[in-house]
Coordinates of C-alpha atoms and ligand atoms in Angstrom, one line a residue:
X1 CA 7.4 -1.0 13.9
X2 CA 10.1 -4.9 13.4
X3 CA 11.3 -3.2 9.7
X4 CA 10.6 0.3 7.4
X5 CA 10.1 -1.4 4.1
X6 CA 6.9 0.8 2.7
X7 CA 5.7 4.9 4.4
X8 CA 2.0 2.0 3.5
X9 CA 2.4 -0.3 5.9
X10 CA 2.8 2.4 9.0
X11 CA -0.4 4.2 10.8
X12 CA 0.2 7.8 10.7
X13 CA 0.7 8.3 14.3
X14 CA 3.6 5.9 13.8
X15 CA 4.8 7.7 11.2
X16 CA 4.6 11.4 13.1
X17 CA 6.5 9.2 15.5
X18 CA 9.6 9.1 13.6
X19 CA 9.4 12.1 12.5
X20 CA 9.1 13.5 16.2
X21 CA 11.6 12.1 17.0
X22 CA 14.1 12.9 14.4
X23 CA 13.0 16.9 14.9
X24 CA 13.9 16.5 18.5
X25 CA 17.3 14.4 17.7
X26 CA 18.2 16.4 14.9
X27 CA 17.9 19.6 18.2
X28 CA 19.5 17.8 20.5
X29 CA 22.9 17.0 17.9
X30 CA 22.7 20.2 16.8
X31 CA 23.7 21.6 20.9
X32 CA 26.1 19.7 20.9
X33 CA 24.0 16.6 22.9
X34 CA 25.0 13.2 22.1
X35 CA 23.2 10.1 22.2
X36 CA 24.1 7.3 22.5
X37 CA 21.7 5.6 21.6
X38 CA 23.6 2.6 18.7
X39 CA 26.9 2.3 21.5
X40 CA 27.3 -1.8 20.6
X41 CA 25.6 -2.2 17.6
X42 CA 26.0 -2.6 13.9
X43 CA 24.0 -1.3 10.5
X44 CA 25.0 -4.2 7.9
X45 CA 24.6 -2.1 4.3
X46 CA 23.5 -2.7 1.3
X47 CA 23.8 -0.8 -1.7
X48 CA 23.2 -2.9 -5.4
X49 CA 23.2 1.0 -7.3
X50 CA 25.7 3.8 -6.6
X51 CA 24.8 5.9 -4.0
X52 CA 25.9 8.9 -2.1
X53 CA 24.0 10.4 0.2
X54 CA 21.7 7.4 1.8
X55 CA 25.1 5.5 2.5
X56 CA 26.7 8.4 4.3
X57 CA 23.9 9.8 5.7
X58 CA 23.8 6.2 7.7
X59 CA 27.0 6.8 8.4
X60 CA 27.4 9.3 10.1
X61 CA 23.8 8.6 11.5
X62 CA 25.7 5.7 13.3
X63 CA 28.7 7.2 14.2
X64 CA 26.8 10.2 15.6
X65 CA 25.2 7.0 18.3
X66 CA 28.0 5.3 19.0
X67 CA 28.0 2.4 16.0
X68 CA 29.5 0.5 13.7
X69 CA 27.7 1.0 10.3
X70 CA 29.2 -1.7 7.7
X71 CA 29.6 -1.4 3.9
X72 CA 28.0 -5.6 2.9
X73 CA 30.3 -5.3 0.1
X74 CA 29.3 -8.0 -2.8
X75 CA 31.1 -9.2 -5.9
X76 CA 28.3 -10.9 -7.1
X77 CA 24.5 -10.1 -7.2
X78 CA 22.5 -10.6 -3.9
X79 CA 20.8 -13.6 -3.8
X80 CA 22.7 -15.6 -6.5
X81 CA 26.0 -17.7 -4.7
X82 CA 23.9 -18.2 -2.3
X83 CA 19.5 -17.7 -0.8
X84 CA 18.6 -13.9 0.0
X85 CA 16.6 -16.1 3.4
X86 CA 20.2 -18.0 3.6
X87 CA 21.7 -14.0 3.4
X88 CA 19.1 -12.3 6.1
X89 CA 19.2 -15.6 8.6
X90 CA 23.0 -15.1 8.8
X91 CA 23.9 -11.7 9.2
X92 CA 21.1 -11.5 11.4
X93 CA 23.2 -13.4 14.3
X94 CA 26.4 -10.8 13.5
X95 CA 24.5 -7.5 13.3
X96 CA 21.3 -5.3 14.9
X97 CA 19.8 -4.2 11.3
X98 CA 20.2 -3.9 7.4
X99 CA 19.7 -1.7 5.2
X100 CA 19.8 -2.5 2.0
X101 CA 19.1 -0.4 -1.6
X102 CA 18.1 -2.4 -4.2
X103 CA 16.4 -2.7 -7.9
X104 CA 13.3 -5.1 -7.3
X105 CA 11.0 -4.7 -3.8
X106 CA 10.5 -8.1 -3.8
X107 CA 13.7 -8.2 -2.4
X108 CA 13.4 -6.3 -0.4
X109 CA 10.4 -7.6 1.2
X110 CA 12.8 -11.0 1.0
X111 CA 15.3 -9.7 2.9
X112 CA 12.6 -8.8 5.2
X113 CA 10.0 -11.9 5.6
X114 CA 14.1 -13.6 6.4
X115 CA 15.4 -10.9 9.0
X116 CA 15.2 -11.2 12.9
X117 CA 16.6 -7.5 12.8
X118 CA 15.5 -5.0 11.3
X119 CA 15.2 -4.2 7.9
X120 CA 14.9 -0.2 6.2
X121 CA 14.2 0.0 2.9
X122 CA 17.0 2.8 1.7
X123 CA 15.6 2.4 -2.6
X124 CA 14.5 -0.4 -4.7
X125 CA 12.7 -0.1 -7.9
X126 CA 9.5 1.0 -5.7
X127 CA 9.9 2.8 -3.7
X128 CA 12.7 5.3 -0.9
X129 CA 10.6 6.1 1.9
X130 CA 12.5 6.9 3.9
X131 CA 13.6 9.8 0.7
X132 CA 9.7 10.9 1.7
X133 CA 10.3 11.4 5.5
X134 CA 13.5 13.1 5.3
X135 CA 11.3 15.3 2.1
X136 CA 8.5 16.1 4.8
X137 CA 10.6 17.4 7.6
X138 CA 11.9 19.5 5.2
X139 CA 8.5 20.7 4.5
X140 CA 6.9 21.0 8.1
X141 CA 10.9 22.8 9.3
X142 CA 9.6 25.2 6.0
X143 CA 6.6 25.8 5.7
X144 CA 5.3 24.5 9.6
X145 CA 2.1 22.4 9.2
X146 CA 1.7 20.0 6.2
X147 CA -2.3 19.5 6.3
X148 CA -3.7 20.2 3.9
X149 CA -1.1 22.4 2.4
X150 CA -0.1 21.6 -1.1
X151 CA 2.9 19.3 -2.3
X152 CA 3.3 19.3 -5.9
X153 CA 5.6 16.4 -7.6
X154 CA 6.1 17.2 -11.5
X155 CA 7.9 13.9 -13.8
X156 CA 7.9 9.9 -14.1
X157 CA 6.1 7.9 -11.7
X158 CA 8.4 6.6 -10.1
X159 CA 10.2 4.9 -6.7
X160 CA 10.3 9.4 -6.1
X161 CA 6.8 9.3 -6.8
X162 CA 4.9 7.0 -4.9
X163 CA 6.6 7.0 -1.6
X164 CA 5.8 11.1 -1.9
X165 CA 2.3 9.4 -2.6
X166 CA 2.2 7.8 0.3
X167 CA 3.9 10.5 2.7
X168 CA 2.2 12.4 1.5
X169 CA -1.9 10.8 1.7
X170 CA -0.9 9.1 5.3
X171 CA -0.3 12.9 6.8
X172 CA -3.0 14.4 5.8
X173 CA -0.5 15.9 3.3
X174 CA -3.0 17.1 -0.7
X175 CA -0.3 15.4 -3.3
X176 CA 0.1 16.7 -6.9
X177 CA 1.6 14.8 -9.7
X178 CA 1.9 15.8 -13.3
X179 CA 3.8 12.8 -15.4
X180 CA 3.8 12.2 -19.3
X181 CA 1.6 10.2 -20.7
X182 CA 2.5 7.0 -20.8
X183 CA 4.8 7.5 -16.9
X184 CA 2.4 7.9 -14.6
X185 CA 1.6 6.1 -11.4
X186 CA 0.9 2.7 -12.2
X187 CA -2.5 1.9 -11.4
X188 CA -2.0 -0.8 -9.0
X189 CA -0.3 1.5 -7.3
X190 CA -2.6 4.0 -7.0
X191 CA -5.5 1.2 -5.7
X192 CA -3.4 0.0 -3.6
X193 CA -3.1 3.5 -1.7
X194 CA -6.1 4.5 -2.1
X195 CA -7.4 1.4 -0.7
X196 CA -4.9 2.5 2.0
X197 CA -6.1 6.3 2.3
X198 CA -9.1 6.5 1.5
X199 CA -9.4 10.1 2.1
X200 CA -6.2 11.1 0.4
X201 CA -6.3 14.2 -1.9
X202 CA -4.4 13.4 -4.2
X203 CA -4.0 15.2 -8.2
X204 CA -3.1 13.6 -11.0
X205 CA -2.2 15.0 -14.5
X206 CA -0.5 15.0 -17.5
X207 CA -0.4 18.6 -17.4
X208 CA 3.1 20.3 -15.1
X209 CA 0.5 24.4 -15.0
X210 CA -2.2 22.9 -13.2
X211 CA -0.8 20.0 -10.7
X212 CA 1.8 23.4 -9.0
X213 CA -1.1 25.7 -8.9
X214 CA -1.1 25.7 -5.2
X215 CA 1.4 24.2 -4.3
X216 CA 4.3 25.3 -0.9
X217 CA 6.4 22.3 -2.7
X218 CA 7.3 21.6 -6.4
X219 CA 9.2 19.2 -6.3
X220 CA 11.0 16.1 -9.1
X221 CA 13.0 14.3 -9.6
X222 CA 15.9 12.4 -12.2
X223 CA 14.1 11.6 -15.3
X224 CA 15.7 8.4 -15.7
X225 CA 16.0 6.1 -12.7
X226 CA 19.7 4.5 -11.4
X227 CA 19.0 0.9 -14.1
X228 CA 16.8 3.1 -17.2
X229 CA 19.9 4.6 -18.4
X230 CA 19.1 2.7 -21.5
X231 CA 15.7 5.4 -22.7
X232 CA 17.9 7.9 -21.4
X233 CA 18.3 9.7 -24.5
X234 CA 14.0 9.4 -24.6
X235 CA 13.2 10.4 -21.5
X236 CA 15.1 13.7 -22.6
X237 CA 12.6 14.2 -25.3
X238 CA 9.2 13.4 -23.4
X239 CA 10.5 14.8 -20.4
X240 CA 11.5 18.4 -22.2
X241 CA 7.9 19.6 -20.7
X242 CA 8.1 18.7 -17.7
X243 CA 11.7 20.4 -16.9
X244 CA 10.8 23.3 -13.1
X245 CA 12.4 26.5 -15.0
X246 CA 11.4 30.1 -13.9
X247 CA 8.6 30.0 -16.1
X248 CA 6.7 26.5 -14.5
X249 CA 7.8 28.5 -11.0
X250 CA 6.2 31.2 -12.4
X251 CA 2.2 28.9 -12.0
X252 CA 3.2 28.8 -9.0
X253 CA 2.2 30.5 -5.9
X254 CA 5.1 33.0 -4.3
X255 CA 7.0 31.4 -2.1
X256 CA 7.1 27.4 -3.0
X257 CA 10.1 26.1 -1.9
X258 CA 11.4 23.6 -4.5
X259 CA 12.5 20.2 -3.9
X260 CA 14.1 17.6 -5.3
X261 CA 16.5 14.5 -3.7
X262 CA 19.1 14.8 -5.1
X263 CA 21.4 14.3 -7.5
X264 CA 20.1 16.2 -10.5
X265 CA 20.8 16.4 -13.4
X266 CA 20.4 20.3 -13.9
X267 CA 19.0 21.2 -17.3
X268 CA 17.5 17.5 -17.7
X269 CA 14.2 18.2 -14.8
X270 CA 15.7 21.2 -13.1
X271 CA 17.3 24.6 -14.2
X272 CA 21.0 25.9 -12.7
X273 CA 18.8 28.7 -11.9
X274 CA 15.6 26.6 -10.2
X275 CA 17.7 25.2 -7.8
X276 CA 20.7 27.8 -7.0
X277 CA 17.6 30.1 -6.2
X278 CA 16.3 31.3 -2.5
X279 CA 12.9 28.5 -2.6
X280 CA 15.7 25.7 -2.8
X281 CA 15.5 23.4 -0.1
X282 CA 16.7 21.0 -1.5
X283 CA 20.2 21.1 0.6
X284 CA 18.2 20.7 3.4
X285 CA 16.7 17.5 2.2
X286 CA 20.0 16.2 2.0
X287 CA 20.9 16.9 5.1
X288 CA 17.5 15.7 7.4
X289 CA 18.4 12.9 5.4
X290 CA 20.3 11.8 8.2
X291 CA 18.7 12.5 11.1
X292 CA 15.6 10.6 9.8
X293 CA 18.3 7.3 9.9
X294 CA 18.5 7.6 13.7
X295 CA 15.4 8.9 14.6
X296 CA 14.6 5.0 12.7
X297 CA 18.0 3.7 14.0
X298 CA 16.6 4.6 17.8
X299 CA 13.0 3.7 17.2
X300 CA 14.4 0.1 15.3
X301 CA 16.3 -0.5 18.1
X302 CA 13.6 0.0 20.8
X303 CA 15.9 2.8 22.1
X304 CA 13.2 5.6 22.2
Ligands
LIG1 N1 19.2 10.7 -2.2 C1 19.7 9.5 -2.4 O1 19.3 9.1 -2.5 O2 20.8 9.9 -2.9 P1 21.7 8.9 -3.8 O3 20.6 8.7 -4.1 O4 23.4 9.6 -3.1 O5 21.7 7.8 -2.3
LIG2 N1 15.0 7.5 -8.9 C1 16.6 7.5 -8.7 C2 16.2 8.0 -7.0 C3 17.1 8.5 -7.2 C4 18.2 9.1 -5.4 C5 16.0 6.3 -8.8 O1 16.3 6.4 -8.0 O2 17.5 6.4 -9.2

C-alpha cells in the first residue's frame, strides 16, 4: 500500500488487514503496551478546512507511537504560493508521511502523484475514507460479523456517504441510502463504484422509512458540509423529513445502532434524544479514528 486516498483503490483483503491491525493495536494500547512504531518518524498534516477529531486523533496516534506530528499551517491555499508538485517533493525530503484535508479531491490526488512518502486523504469534498474505516471497526465491535448486515445512511449524498458506500460494497455489508431528491449520490461515483464492486448489495431511495427497515446501523451526517454554508437555509428546509429522530428510529429494527461521524448539528440531522440514546455509538466512532490512524501509519511505514 503506497497511499490511502480512496477506499475503492484497495482490495477487500487489504482493507480487512487495516481493520485487523487497528483492532490489535487498540487492544495492545488498552493493555498498556506501547508500540513505538513511529520512533524518529514525522507526519505532516495539511488542513484547509476545520477539524477536531481528525487533527487530534492523528496527533495522538503519532505521539502514542513515539513520532512527531507537524501541523502544516499555511497563510495561503495549497497550490497558490507554489505548485503542489513542488510542495509534495519538498515535504517528502522532511517528513515520513503526509495527510491532507482539503476541498478539491484533485488536490489530494496531485499531492499523492508527486509525493515520495505515503499520503493519506483525511477528507475532501469527494470522500472521507479514514472515517468510514473507523465506522466499520465500530460497527463490528458492536454487532460482530458485518457480512450481510445493513448500514443505512440518511441525509446528503456527500463525501461521508460515498466512503460508507465504498467500504460497505468492498466488505460485503449491505448499504441502504436515503437522500432527498437532488441530493443523491452522483451518477459518476455510482457507476465507478458498481464497476469496482459488482456484487455489492445497495438500496438507493428517497424514502428514509424504507431505508431503515433492515438497518443494523442508522447513520447520518450534517446536511451542510464544510464549504456549503451559503446553502444552509435551503438545505435545512429540504432535509427536514430526513432527520434521524425517535419517529424514524421506531421504523428501524429495535436494537439498531446510531452512528454519526460528528460534528453533529443537534436538532437538524439528529435529535438530542437519538444522539444520547443507549444505541448511540458516536463516541466509539470518534475514538476509533485514532486507532485507524495508528494502523494506517504503521502499515504505510512498513512497521506492521
Ligand atoms: N469526523 C470528522 O472528521 O471530524 P472533524 O471534522 O472534527 O475532524
Ligand atoms: N460531510 C461533512 C463531514 C465532516 C466530518 C463535511 O464535509 O463537512
